[in-house]
Amino acid sequence: MPTIHSHISDLRAALQTYRVAQRIALVPTMGNLHDGHLELVKIAKQHADIVVVSIFVNPTQFGIGEDFDSYPRTLDEDVAKLATVGADYVFAPTIDEMYPLLPPPTTILAGAITKQLCGKTRPTHFDGVGIVVSKLFNIVQPDVAIFGQKDYQQLAIIKQLVRDLSYPIEIIGAPIIRAADGLALSSRNQYLSASERRIAPILQQELQYLAKQIGAVQQPLDVLLSASRERITSAGFIIDYLEVKTTELTAVNDESIHNHQGLVILVAAWLGRARLLDNLLVTIGKVR
Ligand code: PAF
């Protein structure tokens, strides 16, 4: 079983003994762990000797009216799952432990990259992610940290944060883990009703289809995207965004698309109570 700490000082003291000779990995999570999270731990174990998993439903990344109160909190089950993949430590702090003052007067603003995609409808979300991840980095001081590629924009922001603030931490993006029918695993999938759950994989199917069309470069991007948006909407989703970007999340158009080897199609859409996120990497000519 992993050792659980809820105080920063206790975790730091426990990790101190390993620092000199061993590599420490951090897997930041908000708990309610599924196979996707366990995969992050498995990857962490390949890159480090000691794996710390943080479990903290971070209030600063939830906007007003979002699901902070109802977000599933399942610490005992989470710890049992983490034992099966060999996590060494769980850091599960209280809100007071993490935030002596809430909201914290010190902010981390990651700039333009946070203003697009999810940032348009969740304008304070990435500021909250920035501060909590910075704090976790300072608390754990890992050699390596693992984040899922499902939250593609979050991963890009964290890479930027590490670069800009000179954190001596290697960031590893882990591939999306999907259910057998293609739906990207997410703690929020449990908000789906049985009938919505049957519809949900359409999002991934549409990304695959779109990727092939973009790869073939036969139709203008906006024509492809509006046809896709229409199909997703008719299936019952309310689209937040469906966009094609470079892998660095800069804009592309029909002219510039040829200059980029790697593209990413990103989607966020509501299905009932669940806001589903997905993305797919594409190279012109083939789907990755
Ligand atoms: O991806 C998440 O679960 C969260 O945004 C993170 C990185 C753990 C920060 O709270």
PDB file of C-alpha atoms and ligand atoms in Angstrom:
ATOM      1  CA  MET A   1       0.000   0.000   0.000  1.00  0.00           C
ATOM      2  CA  PRO A   2       1.279   3.516  -0.715  1.00  0.00           C
ATOM      3  CA  THR A   3       2.026   5.705   2.300  1.00  0.00           C
ATOM      4  CA  ILE A   4      -0.473   8.567   2.537  1.00  0.00           C
ATOM      5  CA  HIS A   5       0.548  12.032   3.657  1.00  0.00           C
ATOM      6  CA  SER A   6      -1.727  15.026   3.989  1.00  0.00           C
ATOM      7  CA  HIS A   7       0.858  17.499   5.330  1.00  0.00           C
ATOM      8  CA  ILE A   8       3.481  19.124   3.145  1.00  0.00           C
ATOM      9  CA  SER A   9       6.158  18.854   5.863  1.00  0.00           C
ATOM     10  CA  ASP A  10       5.577  15.108   6.344  1.00  0.00           C
ATOM     11  CA  LEU A  11       5.782  14.380   2.627  1.00  0.00           C
ATOM     12  CA  ARG A  12       8.930  16.477   2.278  1.00  0.00           C
ATOM     13  CA  ALA A  13      10.567  14.673   5.205  1.00  0.00           C
ATOM     14  CA  ALA A  14       9.667  11.277   3.727  1.00  0.00           C
ATOM     15  CA  LEU A  15      11.039  12.175   0.292  1.00  0.00           C
ATOM     16  CA  GLN A  16      14.233  13.743   1.624  1.00  0.00           C
ATOM     17  CA  THR A  17      15.877  10.358   2.139  1.00  0.00           C
ATOM     18  CA  TYR A  18      15.538   9.423  -1.529  1.00  0.00           C
ATOM     19  CA  ARG A  19      16.634  12.653  -3.140  1.00  0.00           C
ATOM     20  CA  VAL A  20      20.365  12.098  -3.377  1.00  0.00           C
ATOM     21  CA  ALA A  21      20.470   8.720  -5.085  1.00  0.00           C
ATOM     22  CA  GLN A  22      16.996   8.128  -6.505  1.00  0.00           C
ATOM     23  CA  ARG A  23      14.665   9.662  -9.049  1.00  0.00           C
ATOM     24  CA  ILE A  24      11.264  10.858  -7.898  1.00  0.00           C
ATOM     25  CA  ALA A  25       8.213  11.029 -10.181  1.00  0.00           C
ATOM     26  CA  LEU A  26       5.041  13.003  -9.569  1.00  0.00           C
ATOM     27  CA  VAL A  27       1.649  12.098 -11.014  1.00  0.00           C
ATOM     28  CA  PRO A  28      -0.734  14.958 -10.203  1.00  0.00           C
ATOM     29  CA  THR A  29      -4.423  13.958 -10.098  1.00  0.00           C
ATOM     30  CA  MET A  30      -7.741  15.056  -8.684  1.00  0.00           C
ATOM     31  CA  GLY A  31      -8.521  11.481  -7.628  1.00  0.00           C
ATOM     32  CA  ASN A  32     -11.444   9.298  -8.667  1.00  0.00           C
ATOM     33  CA  LEU A  33      -8.840   7.293 -10.477  1.00  0.00           C
ATOM     34  CA  HIS A  34      -9.499   5.218 -13.578  1.00  0.00           C
ATOM     35  CA  ASP A  35      -7.254   3.102 -15.811  1.00  0.00           C
ATOM     36  CA  GLY A  36      -5.951   6.230 -17.523  1.00  0.00           C
ATOM     37  CA  HIS A  37      -4.489   7.472 -14.228  1.00  0.00           C
ATOM     38  CA  LEU A  38      -3.054   4.039 -13.439  1.00  0.00           C
ATOM     39  CA  GLU A  39      -1.322   4.126 -16.810  1.00  0.00           C
ATOM     40  CA  LEU A  40       0.298   7.438 -15.788  1.00  0.00           C
ATOM     41  CA  VAL A  41       1.648   5.717 -12.670  1.00  0.00           C
ATOM     42  CA  LYS A  42       3.004   2.819 -14.749  1.00  0.00           C
ATOM     43  CA  ILE A  43       4.801   5.302 -17.008  1.00  0.00           C
ATOM     44  CA  ALA A  44       6.103   7.142 -13.924  1.00  0.00           C
ATOM     45  CA  LYS A  45       7.580   3.894 -12.630  1.00  0.00           C
ATOM     46  CA  GLN A  46       9.531   3.485 -15.859  1.00  0.00           C
ATOM     47  CA  HIS A  47      11.162   6.875 -15.319  1.00  0.00           C
ATOM     48  CA  ALA A  48      11.764   6.978 -11.572  1.00  0.00           C
ATOM     49  CA  ASP A  49      12.433   4.914  -8.450  1.00  0.00           C
ATOM     50  CA  ILE A  50       9.824   6.551  -6.255  1.00  0.00           C
ATOM     51  CA  VAL A  51       6.351   7.528  -7.469  1.00  0.00           C
ATOM     52  CA  VAL A  52       4.263  10.136  -5.669  1.00  0.00           C
ATOM     53  CA  VAL A  53       0.613  10.535  -6.703  1.00  0.00           C
ATOM     54  CA  SER A  54      -1.121  13.691  -5.551  1.00  0.00           C
ATOM     55  CA  ILE A  55      -4.871  13.563  -5.043  1.00  0.00           C
ATOM     56  CA  PHE A  56      -6.379  17.000  -4.604  1.00  0.00           C
ATOM     57  CA  VAL A  57      -9.601  18.404  -5.991  1.00  0.00           C
ATOM     58  CA  ASN A  58      -8.190  21.838  -6.597  1.00  0.00           C
ATOM     59  CA  PRO A  59     -10.774  24.569  -5.918  1.00  0.00           C
ATOM     60  CA  THR A  60      -8.884  27.286  -7.794  1.00  0.00           C
ATOM     61  CA  GLN A  61      -9.315  25.589 -11.166  1.00  0.00           C
ATOM     62  CA  PHE A  62     -13.108  25.355 -10.933  1.00  0.00           C
ATOM     63  CA  GLY A  63     -15.196  28.318 -12.045  1.00  0.00           C
ATOM     64  CA  ILE A  64     -18.422  29.523 -10.455  1.00  0.00           C
ATOM     65  CA  GLY A  65     -21.223  27.052 -11.190  1.00  0.00           C
ATOM     66  CA  GLU A  66     -18.800  24.240 -12.150  1.00  0.00           C
ATOM     67  CA  ASP A  67     -18.704  20.806 -10.519  1.00  0.00           C
ATOM     68  CA  PHE A  68     -16.269  21.433  -7.627  1.00  0.00           C
ATOM     69  CA  ASP A  69     -18.793  20.345  -4.947  1.00  0.00           C
ATOM     70  CA  SER A  70     -20.038  17.296  -6.825  1.00  0.00           C
ATOM     71  CA  TYR A  71     -16.635  16.188  -8.179  1.00  0.00           C
ATOM     72  CA  PRO A  72     -16.321  12.548  -7.006  1.00  0.00           C
ATOM     73  CA  ARG A  73     -14.019  12.103  -4.014  1.00  0.00           C
ATOM     74  CA  THR A  74     -13.025   8.449  -3.576  1.00  0.00           C
ATOM     75  CA  LEU A  75      -9.753   8.449  -1.633  1.00  0.00           C
ATOM     76  CA  ASP A  76      -9.967   4.913  -0.175  1.00  0.00           C
ATOM     77  CA  GLU A  77     -10.736   3.314  -3.539  1.00  0.00           C
ATOM     78  CA  ASP A  78      -8.048   5.454  -5.172  1.00  0.00           C
ATOM     79  CA  VAL A  79      -5.380   4.329  -2.713  1.00  0.00           C
ATOM     80  CA  ALA A  80      -6.364   0.671  -3.212  1.00  0.00           C
ATOM     81  CA  LYS A  81      -6.053   1.086  -6.996  1.00  0.00           C
ATOM     82  CA  LEU A  82      -2.682   2.806  -6.619  1.00  0.00           C
ATOM     83  CA  ALA A  83      -1.438  -0.147  -4.568  1.00  0.00           C
ATOM     84  CA  THR A  84      -2.053  -2.437  -7.557  1.00  0.00           C
ATOM     85  CA  VAL A  85       0.346  -0.411  -9.745  1.00  0.00           C
ATOM     86  CA  GLY A  86       3.016   0.143  -7.110  1.00  0.00           C
ATOM     87  CA  ALA A  87       2.695   3.865  -6.297  1.00  0.00           C
ATOM     88  CA  ASP A  88       4.886   4.644  -3.279  1.00  0.00           C
ATOM     89  CA  TYR A  89       3.307   7.780  -1.815  1.00  0.00           C
ATOM     90  CA  VAL A  90      -0.060   9.486  -1.996  1.00  0.00           C
ATOM     91  CA  PHE A  91      -0.179  13.165  -1.188  1.00  0.00           C
ATOM     92  CA  ALA A  92      -3.756  14.067  -0.277  1.00  0.00           C
ATOM     93  CA  PRO A  93      -3.719  17.516   1.337  1.00  0.00           C
ATOM     94  CA  THR A  94      -6.665  19.505   2.655  1.00  0.00           C
ATOM     95  CA  ILE A  95      -7.587  22.809   1.032  1.00  0.00           C
ATOM     96  CA  ASP A  96      -6.157  24.681   4.052  1.00  0.00           C
ATOM     97  CA  GLU A  97      -2.858  22.855   3.724  1.00  0.00           C
ATOM     98  CA  MET A  98      -2.562  23.852   0.068  1.00  0.00           C
ATOM     99  CA  TYR A  99      -4.021  27.339   0.318  1.00  0.00           C
ATOM    100  CA  PRO A 100      -3.359  29.322   3.517  1.00  0.00           C
ATOM    101  CA  LEU A 101      -5.358  32.053   1.768  1.00  0.00           C
ATOM    102  CA  LEU A 102      -8.090  31.283  -0.741  1.00  0.00           C
ATOM    103  CA  PRO A 103      -8.042  32.584  -3.388  1.00  0.00           C
ATOM    104  CA  PRO A 104      -4.243  32.745  -3.174  1.00  0.00           C
ATOM    105  CA  PRO A 105      -3.023  36.320  -3.650  1.00  0.00           C
ATOM    106  CA  THR A 106      -0.078  35.054  -5.721  1.00  0.00           C
ATOM    107  CA  THR A 107      -1.089  34.041  -9.215  1.00  0.00           C
ATOM    108  CA  ILE A 108       0.477  32.176 -12.127  1.00  0.00           C
ATOM    109  CA  LEU A 109      -0.779  33.569 -15.424  1.00  0.00           C
ATOM    110  CA  ALA A 110       0.435  31.600 -18.405  1.00  0.00           C
ATOM    111  CA  GLY A 111      -0.612  34.169 -21.012  1.00  0.00           C
ATOM    112  CA  ALA A 112      -2.057  33.765 -24.512  1.00  0.00           C
ATOM    113  CA  ILE A 113      -2.012  29.959 -24.566  1.00  0.00           C
ATOM    114  CA  THR A 114      -4.629  29.960 -21.774  1.00  0.00           C
ATOM    115  CA  LYS A 115      -7.032  32.270 -23.605  1.00  0.00           C
ATOM    116  CA  GLN A 116      -8.004  29.847 -26.384  1.00  0.00           C
ATOM    117  CA  LEU A 117      -9.846  26.494 -26.521  1.00  0.00           C
ATOM    118  CA  CYS A 118     -10.921  25.558 -22.944  1.00  0.00           C
ATOM    119  CA  GLY A 119      -9.801  28.977 -21.710  1.00  0.00           C
ATOM    120  CA  LYS A 120     -12.575  30.702 -23.685  1.00  0.00           C
ATOM    121  CA  THR A 121     -15.373  29.131 -21.653  1.00  0.00           C
ATOM    122  CA  ARG A 122     -13.289  28.473 -18.512  1.00  0.00           C
ATOM    123  CA  PRO A 123     -11.410  31.783 -18.267  1.00  0.00           C
ATOM    124  CA  THR A 124      -9.864  31.181 -14.808  1.00  0.00           C
ATOM    125  CA  HIS A 125      -9.310  27.427 -15.123  1.00  0.00           C
ATOM    126  CA  PHE A 126      -5.689  27.414 -16.242  1.00  0.00           C
ATOM    127  CA  ASP A 127      -4.677  30.068 -13.697  1.00  0.00           C
ATOM    128  CA  GLY A 128      -5.863  27.584 -11.055  1.00  0.00           C
ATOM    129  CA  VAL A 129      -4.046  24.707 -12.735  1.00  0.00           C
ATOM    130  CA  GLY A 130      -0.894  26.859 -12.951  1.00  0.00           C
ATOM    131  CA  ILE A 131      -0.801  27.667  -9.253  1.00  0.00           C
ATOM    132  CA  VAL A 132      -1.611  24.174  -8.019  1.00  0.00           C
ATOM    133  CA  VAL A 133       0.872  22.477 -10.333  1.00  0.00           C
ATOM    134  CA  SER A 134       3.582  25.001  -9.370  1.00  0.00           C
ATOM    135  CA  LYS A 135       2.885  24.306  -5.705  1.00  0.00           C
ATOM    136  CA  LEU A 136       2.961  20.534  -6.241  1.00  0.00           C
ATOM    137  CA  PHE A 137       6.272  20.879  -8.092  1.00  0.00           C
ATOM    138  CA  ASN A 138       7.719  22.879  -5.189  1.00  0.00           C
ATOM    139  CA  ILE A 139       6.346  20.492  -2.576  1.00  0.00           C
ATOM    140  CA  VAL A 140       7.421  17.229  -4.229  1.00  0.00           C
ATOM    141  CA  GLN A 141      10.409  18.548  -6.221  1.00  0.00           C
ATOM    142  CA  PRO A 142      10.169  15.616  -8.627  1.00  0.00           C
ATOM    143  CA  ASP A 143      12.696  14.774 -11.324  1.00  0.00           C
ATOM    144  CA  VAL A 144       9.876  13.904 -13.691  1.00  0.00           C
ATOM    145  CA  ALA A 145       6.117  14.556 -13.813  1.00  0.00           C
ATOM    146  CA  ILE A 146       3.540  12.740 -15.926  1.00  0.00           C
ATOM    147  CA  PHE A 147       0.403  14.336 -17.400  1.00  0.00           C
ATOM    148  CA  GLY A 148      -2.210  12.847 -19.716  1.00  0.00           C
ATOM    149  CA  GLN A 149      -2.380  14.030 -23.330  1.00  0.00           C
ATOM    150  CA  LYS A 150      -6.152  14.007 -23.107  1.00  0.00           C
ATOM    151  CA  ASP A 151      -5.817  17.435 -21.481  1.00  0.00           C
ATOM    152  CA  TYR A 152      -3.681  18.568 -24.397  1.00  0.00           C
ATOM    153  CA  GLN A 153      -3.903  22.282 -23.648  1.00  0.00           C
ATOM    154  CA  GLN A 154      -3.084  21.705 -19.977  1.00  0.00           C
ATOM    155  CA  LEU A 155      -0.009  19.688 -20.960  1.00  0.00           C
ATOM    156  CA  ALA A 156       1.150  22.445 -23.342  1.00  0.00           C
ATOM    157  CA  ILE A 157       0.678  25.059 -20.595  1.00  0.00           C
ATOM    158  CA  ILE A 158       2.628  22.979 -18.081  1.00  0.00           C
ATOM    159  CA  LYS A 159       5.501  22.542 -20.539  1.00  0.00           C
ATOM    160  CA  GLN A 160       5.539  26.314 -20.988  1.00  0.00           C
ATOM    161  CA  LEU A 161       5.415  26.865 -17.206  1.00  0.00           C
ATOM    162  CA  VAL A 162       8.373  24.531 -16.658  1.00  0.00           C
ATOM    163  CA  ARG A 163      10.337  26.318 -19.362  1.00  0.00           C
ATOM    164  CA  ASP A 164       9.467  29.827 -18.224  1.00  0.00           C
ATOM    165  CA  LEU A 165      10.005  29.217 -14.495  1.00  0.00           C
ATOM    166  CA  SER A 166      13.080  26.990 -15.004  1.00  0.00           C
ATOM    167  CA  TYR A 167      11.733  24.028 -13.067  1.00  0.00           C
ATOM    168  CA  PRO A 168      14.320  21.232 -13.268  1.00  0.00           C
ATOM    169  CA  ILE A 169      11.570  18.746 -14.091  1.00  0.00           C
ATOM    170  CA  GLU A 170      11.108  16.530 -17.142  1.00  0.00           C
ATOM    171  CA  ILE A 171       7.489  16.601 -18.323  1.00  0.00           C
ATOM    172  CA  ILE A 172       6.130  13.474 -19.960  1.00  0.00           C
ATOM    173  CA  GLY A 173       2.853  13.463 -21.863  1.00  0.00           C
ATOM    174  CA  ALA A 174       1.105  10.088 -21.664  1.00  0.00           C
ATOM    175  CA  PRO A 175      -1.079   8.799 -24.521  1.00  0.00           C
ATOM    176  CA  ILE A 176      -4.857   8.912 -24.107  1.00  0.00           C
ATOM    177  CA  ILE A 177      -6.348   5.719 -22.686  1.00  0.00           C
ATOM    178  CA  ARG A 178      -9.678   4.797 -24.276  1.00  0.00           C
ATOM    179  CA  ALA A 179     -12.548   2.461 -23.525  1.00  0.00           C
ATOM    180  CA  ALA A 180     -13.031  -0.414 -26.014  1.00  0.00           C
ATOM    181  CA  ASP A 181     -15.509   1.737 -27.972  1.00  0.00           C
ATOM    182  CA  GLY A 182     -13.023   4.612 -28.273  1.00  0.00           C
ATOM    183  CA  LEU A 183     -14.291   7.003 -25.584  1.00  0.00           C
ATOM    184  CA  ALA A 184     -11.354   8.711 -23.844  1.00  0.00           C
ATOM    185  CA  LEU A 185     -11.340   7.726 -20.160  1.00  0.00           C
ATOM    186  CA  SER A 186     -12.265  10.565 -17.814  1.00  0.00           C
ATOM    187  CA  SER A 187     -13.588  10.842 -14.267  1.00  0.00           C
ATOM    188  CA  ARG A 188     -16.406  12.951 -15.693  1.00  0.00           C
ATOM    189  CA  ASN A 189     -17.652  10.079 -17.924  1.00  0.00           C
ATOM    190  CA  GLN A 190     -19.616   8.871 -14.918  1.00  0.00           C
ATOM    191  CA  TYR A 191     -21.909  11.897 -15.301  1.00  0.00           C
ATOM    192  CA  LEU A 192     -23.195  10.263 -18.525  1.00  0.00           C
ATOM    193  CA  SER A 193     -26.520   8.419 -18.502  1.00  0.00           C
ATOM    194  CA  ALA A 194     -26.603   4.965 -20.141  1.00  0.00           C
ATOM    195  CA  SER A 195     -27.981   6.376 -23.389  1.00  0.00           C
ATOM    196  CA  GLU A 196     -25.468   9.262 -23.410  1.00  0.00           C
ATOM    197  CA  ARG A 197     -22.664   6.773 -22.790  1.00  0.00           C
ATOM    198  CA  ARG A 198     -23.699   4.953 -25.980  1.00  0.00           C
ATOM    199  CA  ILE A 199     -23.545   8.218 -27.950  1.00  0.00           C
ATOM    200  CA  ALA A 200     -20.268   9.458 -26.419  1.00  0.00           C
ATOM    201  CA  PRO A 201     -17.807   7.508 -28.672  1.00  0.00           C
ATOM    202  CA  ILE A 202     -19.149   9.457 -31.676  1.00  0.00           C
ATOM    203  CA  LEU A 203     -16.818  12.256 -30.619  1.00  0.00           C
ATOM    204  CA  GLN A 204     -13.754  10.080 -31.143  1.00  0.00           C
ATOM    205  CA  GLN A 205     -15.152   8.594 -34.377  1.00  0.00           C
ATOM    206  CA  GLU A 206     -15.654  12.111 -35.706  1.00  0.00           C
ATOM    207  CA  LEU A 207     -12.059  13.045 -34.838  1.00  0.00           C
ATOM    208  CA  GLN A 208     -10.805   9.985 -36.706  1.00  0.00           C
ATOM    209  CA  TYR A 209     -12.933  10.847 -39.737  1.00  0.00           C
ATOM    210  CA  LEU A 210     -11.863  14.488 -39.658  1.00  0.00           C
ATOM    211  CA  ALA A 211      -8.205  13.490 -39.354  1.00  0.00           C
ATOM    212  CA  LYS A 212      -8.452  11.414 -42.527  1.00  0.00           C
ATOM    213  CA  GLN A 213     -10.150  14.264 -44.390  1.00  0.00           C
ATOM    214  CA  ILE A 214      -7.574  16.804 -43.206  1.00  0.00           C
ATOM    215  CA  GLY A 215      -4.787  14.394 -44.063  1.00  0.00           C
ATOM    216  CA  ALA A 216      -6.150  14.077 -47.596  1.00  0.00           C
ATOM    217  CA  VAL A 217      -6.263  17.919 -47.970  1.00  0.00           C
ATOM    218  CA  GLN A 218      -9.095  17.928 -50.478  1.00  0.00           C
ATOM    219  CA  GLN A 219     -11.559  20.316 -48.875  1.00  0.00           C
ATOM    220  CA  PRO A 220     -11.090  23.657 -47.115  1.00  0.00           C
ATOM    221  CA  LEU A 221     -10.632  23.323 -43.370  1.00  0.00           C
ATOM    222  CA  ASP A 222     -13.664  25.432 -42.444  1.00  0.00           C
ATOM    223  CA  VAL A 223     -15.921  23.306 -44.687  1.00  0.00           C
ATOM    224  CA  LEU A 224     -14.681  20.108 -43.024  1.00  0.00           C
ATOM    225  CA  LEU A 225     -15.013  21.593 -39.551  1.00  0.00           C
ATOM    226  CA  SER A 226     -18.539  22.920 -40.042  1.00  0.00           C
ATOM    227  CA  ALA A 227     -19.737  19.585 -41.455  1.00  0.00           C
ATOM    228  CA  SER A 228     -18.170  17.851 -38.460  1.00  0.00           C
ATOM    229  CA  ARG A 229     -19.719  20.307 -36.015  1.00  0.00           C
ATOM    230  CA  GLU A 230     -23.099  19.670 -37.576  1.00  0.00           C
ATOM    231  CA  ARG A 231     -22.801  15.887 -37.203  1.00  0.00           C
ATOM    232  CA  ILE A 232     -21.627  16.156 -33.588  1.00  0.00           C
ATOM    233  CA  THR A 233     -24.467  18.533 -32.740  1.00  0.00           C
ATOM    234  CA  SER A 234     -27.077  16.316 -34.438  1.00  0.00           C
ATOM    235  CA  ALA A 235     -25.838  13.385 -32.327  1.00  0.00           C
ATOM    236  CA  GLY A 236     -26.897  15.349 -29.209  1.00  0.00           C
ATOM    237  CA  PHE A 237     -23.714  17.179 -28.115  1.00  0.00           C
ATOM    238  CA  ILE A 238     -23.402  20.871 -27.421  1.00  0.00           C
ATOM    239  CA  ILE A 239     -20.019  21.837 -28.821  1.00  0.00           C
ATOM    240  CA  ASP A 240     -17.735  24.072 -26.861  1.00  0.00           C
ATOM    241  CA  TYR A 241     -15.055  24.002 -29.553  1.00  0.00           C
ATOM    242  CA  LEU A 242     -13.784  21.869 -32.406  1.00  0.00           C
ATOM    243  CA  GLU A 243     -10.540  23.227 -33.788  1.00  0.00           C
ATOM    244  CA  VAL A 244      -7.413  22.248 -35.653  1.00  0.00           C
ATOM    245  CA  LYS A 245      -4.126  23.680 -34.370  1.00  0.00           C
ATOM    246  CA  THR A 246      -0.432  23.043 -34.708  1.00  0.00           C
ATOM    247  CA  THR A 247       0.967  20.777 -32.012  1.00  0.00           C
ATOM    248  CA  GLU A 248       2.188  23.994 -30.294  1.00  0.00           C
ATOM    249  CA  LEU A 249      -1.431  25.206 -30.339  1.00  0.00           C
ATOM    250  CA  THR A 250      -0.911  27.983 -32.847  1.00  0.00           C
ATOM    251  CA  ALA A 251      -3.525  28.706 -35.528  1.00  0.00           C
ATOM    252  CA  VAL A 252      -3.552  27.020 -38.939  1.00  0.00           C
ATOM    253  CA  ASN A 253      -5.415  27.851 -42.137  1.00  0.00           C
ATOM    254  CA  ASP A 254      -5.632  26.253 -45.575  1.00  0.00           C
ATOM    255  CA  GLU A 255      -2.380  27.891 -46.687  1.00  0.00           C
ATOM    256  CA  SER A 256      -0.280  27.358 -43.563  1.00  0.00           C
ATOM    257  CA  ILE A 257      -1.488  23.795 -42.976  1.00  0.00           C
ATOM    258  CA  HIS A 258       1.053  22.552 -45.540  1.00  0.00           C
ATOM    259  CA  ASN A 259       3.915  24.014 -43.522  1.00  0.00           C
ATOM    260  CA  HIS A 260       3.191  21.847 -40.521  1.00  0.00           C
ATOM    261  CA  GLN A 261       4.064  18.195 -40.143  1.00  0.00           C
ATOM    262  CA  GLY A 262       2.106  17.792 -36.930  1.00  0.00           C
ATOM    263  CA  LEU A 263      -1.401  19.015 -36.255  1.00  0.00           C
ATOM    264  CA  VAL A 264      -3.859  18.337 -33.493  1.00  0.00           C
ATOM    265  CA  ILE A 265      -7.644  18.287 -33.676  1.00  0.00           C
ATOM    266  CA  LEU A 266      -9.161  19.283 -30.359  1.00  0.00           C
ATOM    267  CA  VAL A 267     -12.749  19.017 -29.229  1.00  0.00           C
ATOM    268  CA  ALA A 268     -14.711  19.855 -26.102  1.00  0.00           C
ATOM    269  CA  ALA A 269     -18.420  19.146 -26.066  1.00  0.00           C
ATOM    270  CA  TRP A 270     -21.181  18.754 -23.539  1.00  0.00           C
ATOM    271  CA  LEU A 271     -23.249  15.603 -23.478  1.00  0.00           C
ATOM    272  CA  GLY A 272     -25.860  15.970 -20.763  1.00  0.00           C
ATOM    273  CA  ARG A 273     -24.000  16.894 -17.551  1.00  0.00           C
ATOM    274  CA  ALA A 274     -20.614  15.788 -18.855  1.00  0.00           C
ATOM    275  CA  ARG A 275     -18.164  18.069 -20.629  1.00  0.00           C
ATOM    276  CA  LEU A 276     -16.090  15.673 -22.730  1.00  0.00           C
ATOM    277  CA  LEU A 277     -12.622  16.491 -24.027  1.00  0.00           C
ATOM    278  CA  ASP A 278     -10.745  14.652 -26.721  1.00  0.00           C
ATOM    279  CA  ASN A 279      -8.003  15.245 -29.267  1.00  0.00           C
ATOM    280  CA  LEU A 280      -6.156  13.489 -32.046  1.00  0.00           C
ATOM    281  CA  LEU A 281      -2.704  14.084 -33.501  1.00  0.00           C
ATOM    282  CA  VAL A 282      -2.571  14.181 -37.294  1.00  0.00           C
ATOM    283  CA  THR A 283       0.133  14.410 -39.869  1.00  0.00           C
ATOM    284  CA  ILE A 284      -0.777  15.530 -43.343  1.00  0.00           C
ATOM    285  CA  GLY A 285      -1.133  12.252 -45.193  1.00  0.00           C
ATOM    286  CA  LYS A 286      -1.618  10.053 -42.142  1.00  0.00           C
ATOM    287  CA  VAL A 287      -3.339   9.763 -38.759  1.00  0.00           C
ATOM    288  CA  ARG A 288      -1.044   9.148 -35.782  1.00  0.00           C
TER     289      ARG A 288
HETATM  290  O1  PAF B   1      -5.537  17.090 -14.846  1.00  0.00           O
HETATM  291  C1  PAF B   1      -5.898  17.169 -13.655  1.00  0.00           C
HETATM  292  O2  PAF B   1      -6.422  16.228 -13.074  1.00  0.00           O
HETATM  293  C2  PAF B   1      -5.686  18.464 -12.907  1.00  0.00           C
HETATM  294  O3  PAF B   1      -5.900  19.566 -13.727  1.00  0.00           O
HETATM  295  C3  PAF B   1      -4.316  18.559 -12.210  1.00  0.00           C
HETATM  296  C4  PAF B   1      -3.179  18.576 -13.217  1.00  0.00           C
HETATM  297  C5  PAF B   1      -4.145  17.400 -11.262  1.00  0.00           C
HETATM  298  C6  PAF B   1      -4.227  19.864 -11.416  1.00  0.00           C
HETATM  299  O4  PAF B   1      -5.212  19.911 -10.423  1.00  0.00           O
END
